[in-house]
Coordinates of C-alpha atoms and ligand atoms in Angstrom, one line a residue:
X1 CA 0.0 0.0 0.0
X2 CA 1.3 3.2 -0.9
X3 CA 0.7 6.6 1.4
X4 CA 1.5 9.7 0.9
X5 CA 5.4 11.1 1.2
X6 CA 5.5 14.0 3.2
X7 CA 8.3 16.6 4.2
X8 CA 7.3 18.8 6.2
X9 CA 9.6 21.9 8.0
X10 CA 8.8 23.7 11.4
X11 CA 10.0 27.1 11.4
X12 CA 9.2 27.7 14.8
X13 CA 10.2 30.8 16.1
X14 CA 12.8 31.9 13.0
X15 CA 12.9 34.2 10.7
X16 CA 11.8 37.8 10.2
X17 CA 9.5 38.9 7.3
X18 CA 11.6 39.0 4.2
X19 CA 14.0 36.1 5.3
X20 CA 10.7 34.1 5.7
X21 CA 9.5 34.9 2.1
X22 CA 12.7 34.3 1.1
X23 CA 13.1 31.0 2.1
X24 CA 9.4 30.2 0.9
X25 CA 10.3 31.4 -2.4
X26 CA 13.2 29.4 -2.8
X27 CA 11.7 26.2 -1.7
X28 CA 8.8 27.0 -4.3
X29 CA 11.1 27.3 -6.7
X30 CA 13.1 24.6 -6.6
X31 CA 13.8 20.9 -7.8
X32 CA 11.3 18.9 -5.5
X33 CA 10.4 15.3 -6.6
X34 CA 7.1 15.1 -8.0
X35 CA 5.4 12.6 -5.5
X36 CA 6.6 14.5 -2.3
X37 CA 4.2 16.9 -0.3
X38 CA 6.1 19.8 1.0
X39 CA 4.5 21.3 4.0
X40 CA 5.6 24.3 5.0
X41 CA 5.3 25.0 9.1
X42 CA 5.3 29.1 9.8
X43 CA 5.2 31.2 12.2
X44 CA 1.5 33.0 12.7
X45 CA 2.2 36.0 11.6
X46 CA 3.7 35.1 7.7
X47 CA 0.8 32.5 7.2
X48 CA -1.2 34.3 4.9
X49 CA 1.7 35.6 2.8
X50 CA 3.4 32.6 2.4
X51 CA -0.1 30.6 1.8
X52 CA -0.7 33.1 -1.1
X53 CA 2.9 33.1 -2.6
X54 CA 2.6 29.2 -3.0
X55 CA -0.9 28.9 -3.7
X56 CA -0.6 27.2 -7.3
X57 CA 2.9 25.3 -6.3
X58 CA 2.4 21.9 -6.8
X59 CA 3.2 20.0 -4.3
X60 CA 4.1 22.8 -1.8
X61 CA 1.6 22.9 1.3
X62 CA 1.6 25.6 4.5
X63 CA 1.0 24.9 8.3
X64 CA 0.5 26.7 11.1
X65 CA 2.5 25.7 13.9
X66 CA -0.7 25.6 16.4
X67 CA -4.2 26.6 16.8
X68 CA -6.5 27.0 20.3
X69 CA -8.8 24.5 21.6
X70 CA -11.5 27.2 21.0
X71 CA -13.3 28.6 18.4
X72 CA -13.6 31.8 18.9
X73 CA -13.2 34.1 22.1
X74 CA -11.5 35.7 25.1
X75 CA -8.2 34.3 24.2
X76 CA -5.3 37.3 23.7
X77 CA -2.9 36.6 21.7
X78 CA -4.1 33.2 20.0
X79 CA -5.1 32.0 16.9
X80 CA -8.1 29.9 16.1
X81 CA -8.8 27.1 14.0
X82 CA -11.3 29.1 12.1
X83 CA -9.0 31.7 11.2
X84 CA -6.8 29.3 9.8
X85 CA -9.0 28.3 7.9
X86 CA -10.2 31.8 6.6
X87 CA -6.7 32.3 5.2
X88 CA -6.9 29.2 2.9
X89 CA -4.3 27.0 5.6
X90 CA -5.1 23.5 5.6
X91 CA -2.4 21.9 7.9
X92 CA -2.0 22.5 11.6
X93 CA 0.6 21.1 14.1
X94 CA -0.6 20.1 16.8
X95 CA 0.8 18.8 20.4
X96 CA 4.4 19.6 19.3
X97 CA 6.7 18.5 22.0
X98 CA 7.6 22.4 22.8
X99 CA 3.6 23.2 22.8
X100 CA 3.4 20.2 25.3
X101 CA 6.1 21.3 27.4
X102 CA 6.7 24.8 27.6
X103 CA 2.5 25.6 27.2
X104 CA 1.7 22.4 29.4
X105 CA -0.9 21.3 26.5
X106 CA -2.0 17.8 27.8
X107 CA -3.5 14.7 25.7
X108 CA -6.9 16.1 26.8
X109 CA -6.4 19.4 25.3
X110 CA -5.1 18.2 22.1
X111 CA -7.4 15.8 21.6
X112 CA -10.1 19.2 21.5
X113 CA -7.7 20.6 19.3
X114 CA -7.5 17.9 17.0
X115 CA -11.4 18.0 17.3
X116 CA -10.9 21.9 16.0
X117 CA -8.8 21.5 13.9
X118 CA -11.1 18.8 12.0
X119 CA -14.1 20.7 12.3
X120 CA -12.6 23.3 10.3
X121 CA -11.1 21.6 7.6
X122 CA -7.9 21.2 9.0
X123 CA -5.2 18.6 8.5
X124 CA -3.8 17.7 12.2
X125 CA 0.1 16.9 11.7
X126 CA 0.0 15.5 15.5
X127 CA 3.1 14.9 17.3
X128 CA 3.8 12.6 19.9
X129 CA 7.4 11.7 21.5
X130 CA 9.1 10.3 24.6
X131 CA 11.4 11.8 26.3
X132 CA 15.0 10.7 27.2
X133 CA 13.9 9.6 30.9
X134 CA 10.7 7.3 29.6
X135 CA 13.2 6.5 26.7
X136 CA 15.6 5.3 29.5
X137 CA 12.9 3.5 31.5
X138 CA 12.1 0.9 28.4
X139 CA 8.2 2.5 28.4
X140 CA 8.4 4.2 25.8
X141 CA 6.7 2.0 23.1
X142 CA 3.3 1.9 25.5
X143 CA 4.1 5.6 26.8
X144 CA 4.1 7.2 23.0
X145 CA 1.0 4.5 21.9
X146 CA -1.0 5.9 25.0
X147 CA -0.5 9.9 23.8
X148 CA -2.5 8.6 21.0
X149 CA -5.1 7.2 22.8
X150 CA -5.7 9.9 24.7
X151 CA -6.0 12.4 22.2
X152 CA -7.1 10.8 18.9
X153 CA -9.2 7.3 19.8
X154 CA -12.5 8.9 19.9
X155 CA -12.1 10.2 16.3
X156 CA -14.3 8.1 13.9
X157 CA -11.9 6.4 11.0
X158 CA -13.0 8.5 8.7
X159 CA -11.2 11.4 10.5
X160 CA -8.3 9.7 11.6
X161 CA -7.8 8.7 8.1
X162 CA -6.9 11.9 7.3
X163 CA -4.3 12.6 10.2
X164 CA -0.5 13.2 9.8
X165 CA 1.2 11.5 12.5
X166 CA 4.8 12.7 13.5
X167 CA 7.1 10.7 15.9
X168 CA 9.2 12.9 17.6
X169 CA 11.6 12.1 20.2
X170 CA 11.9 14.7 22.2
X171 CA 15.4 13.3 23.2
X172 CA 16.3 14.0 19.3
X173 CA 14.8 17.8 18.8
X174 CA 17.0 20.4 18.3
X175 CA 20.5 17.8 20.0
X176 CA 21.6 16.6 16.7
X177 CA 21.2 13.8 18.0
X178 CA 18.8 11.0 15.8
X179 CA 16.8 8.0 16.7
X180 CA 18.4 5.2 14.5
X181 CA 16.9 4.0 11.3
X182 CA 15.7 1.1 13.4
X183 CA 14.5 2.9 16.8
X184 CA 12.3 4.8 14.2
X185 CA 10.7 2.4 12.2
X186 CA 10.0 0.3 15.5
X187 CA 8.2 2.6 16.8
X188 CA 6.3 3.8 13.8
X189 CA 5.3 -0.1 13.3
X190 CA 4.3 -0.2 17.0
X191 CA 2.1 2.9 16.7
X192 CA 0.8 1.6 13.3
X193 CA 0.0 -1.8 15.0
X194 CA -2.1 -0.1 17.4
X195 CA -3.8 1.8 15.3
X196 CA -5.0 -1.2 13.2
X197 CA -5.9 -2.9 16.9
X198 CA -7.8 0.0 17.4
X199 CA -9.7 0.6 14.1
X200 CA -8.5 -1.5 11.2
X201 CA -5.3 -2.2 9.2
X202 CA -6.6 -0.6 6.0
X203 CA -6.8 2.6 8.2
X204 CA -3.5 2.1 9.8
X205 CA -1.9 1.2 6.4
X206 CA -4.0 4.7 4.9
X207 CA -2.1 7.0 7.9
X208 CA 1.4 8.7 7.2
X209 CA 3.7 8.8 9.9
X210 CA 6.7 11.3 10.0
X211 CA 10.0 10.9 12.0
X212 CA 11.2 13.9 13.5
X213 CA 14.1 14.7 15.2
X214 CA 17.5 16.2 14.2
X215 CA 16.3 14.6 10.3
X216 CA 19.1 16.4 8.0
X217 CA 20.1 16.2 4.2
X218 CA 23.1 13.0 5.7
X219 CA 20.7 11.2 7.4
X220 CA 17.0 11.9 6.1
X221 CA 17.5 8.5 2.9
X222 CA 17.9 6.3 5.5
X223 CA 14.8 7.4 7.7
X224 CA 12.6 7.9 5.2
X225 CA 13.6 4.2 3.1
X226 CA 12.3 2.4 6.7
X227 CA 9.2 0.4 5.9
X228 CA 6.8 2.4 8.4
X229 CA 8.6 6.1 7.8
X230 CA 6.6 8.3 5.8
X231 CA 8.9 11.3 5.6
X232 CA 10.3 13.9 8.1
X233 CA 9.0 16.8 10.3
X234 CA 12.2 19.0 10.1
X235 CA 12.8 22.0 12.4
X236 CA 16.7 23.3 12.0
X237 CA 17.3 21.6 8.6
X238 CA 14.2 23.5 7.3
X239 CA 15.9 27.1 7.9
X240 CA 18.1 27.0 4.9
X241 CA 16.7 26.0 1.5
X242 CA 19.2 23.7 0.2
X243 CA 19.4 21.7 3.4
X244 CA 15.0 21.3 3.0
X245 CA 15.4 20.3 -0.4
X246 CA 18.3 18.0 -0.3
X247 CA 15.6 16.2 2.7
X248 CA 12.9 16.6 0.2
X249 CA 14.5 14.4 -2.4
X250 CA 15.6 12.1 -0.5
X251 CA 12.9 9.8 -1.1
X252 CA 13.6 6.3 -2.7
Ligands
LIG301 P1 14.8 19.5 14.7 O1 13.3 19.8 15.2 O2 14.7 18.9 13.3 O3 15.5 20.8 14.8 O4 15.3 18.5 15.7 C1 12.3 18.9 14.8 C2 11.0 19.4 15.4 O5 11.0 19.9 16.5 O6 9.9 19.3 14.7

């Protein structure tokens, strides 16, 4: 069964304005194989310039890097799923490890958020990682599996269907530091595996699942040719356009 390829970059907090259509620009225009989806994670505030300079790229896709539970309200400073939506963006990351951590955003919440984001035509890109402790511990197989039962079981297959999953270690954010070839692709079997326990294999074989984590143009081939790795969610490597598109061809 074949699913979707997907690189996709998180910007987080980088770049100022021009820098940021720069780099758009330069990933728009350049030599991206053909059966990738390029998703583009930037910050808030560029969303709906950068969703309008790529709106008839092929292949080339923008996400915001969060949305509120909520749909609308008292809320300063945050940016709702509808909104999102109202710009023409059609990816959201949600429950990325820094969200989780430095925003304490628990399963509960994100699974409302997922529920938001769906509701609004969103695509959730939903992250889930263990960190070096439950790493250590040997739980993290069951700890990562039970992140998605918390906040995606009680979506009917139909939705979860249409859900980006990305693995990300939070051990292997931002440290240069990877999760092996084969630390990846167990875990994205494991998580696939449950799914398919959960709902069915057809649906579990219909989700893509990304690796993130340190993924850069040396090591991204070898992640992405493991059976169960779908492509990459990319933070640092994404900042420079020759680094994202080396990563976006490297695709078998
Ligand atoms: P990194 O970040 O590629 O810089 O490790 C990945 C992420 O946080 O999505």
């Amino acid at each position: 069964m074949s699913r979707a390829k997907i690189a996709a970059g998180n910007w987080k907090m980088n770049k100022t304005f021009e820098d940021a259509l720069q780099l758009s620009r330069e990933i728009a225009n350049g030599q991206r194989a053909e059966e990738v989806i390029t998703i583009l994670g930037v910050p808030s505030i560029y969303l709906k310039m950068i969703v309008d300079q790529v709106l008839h790229v092929p292949g080339l896709e923008v996400a915001a890097q969060n949305c509120h539970a909520k749909p609308s309200g008292a809320y300063t400073g945050e940016i709702s799923a509808p909104m999102l939506n109202s710009i023409g963006i059609k990816y959201v990351i949600i429950g990325h490890s820094e969200r989780r951590e430095y925003f304490a955003e628990s399963n509960e919440e994100l699974a409302e958020k997922v529920n938001i984001a769906f509701s609004n035509d969103l695509v959730p890109i939903f992250c889930c990682g263990e960190s070096l402790a439950i790493r250590k511990s040997g739980n993290h197989l069951d700890y990562v599996a039970n992140q998605l039962k918390e906040s995606l079981y009680h979506l009917t297959g139909e939705q979860i269907s249409n859900l980006i999953i990305a693995y990300e270690p939070i051990w292997a954010i931002g440290t240069g530091e990877t999760a092996s070839p084969e630390q990846a692709q167990e875990m994205h079997e494991y998580l696939r595996n449950a799914i398919a326990k959960q709902y069915n294999s057809k649906i579990a074989n219909t989700i893509p699942i990304l690796y993130g984590g340190s993924v850069n143009p040396a090591n991204a081939e070898v992640i992405f040719s493991q059976k169960d790795v779908d492509g990459g969610l990319v933070g640092g490597a994404s900042l420079k356009s020759p680094d994202f598109l080396k990563i976006i061809n490297s695709f078998s």
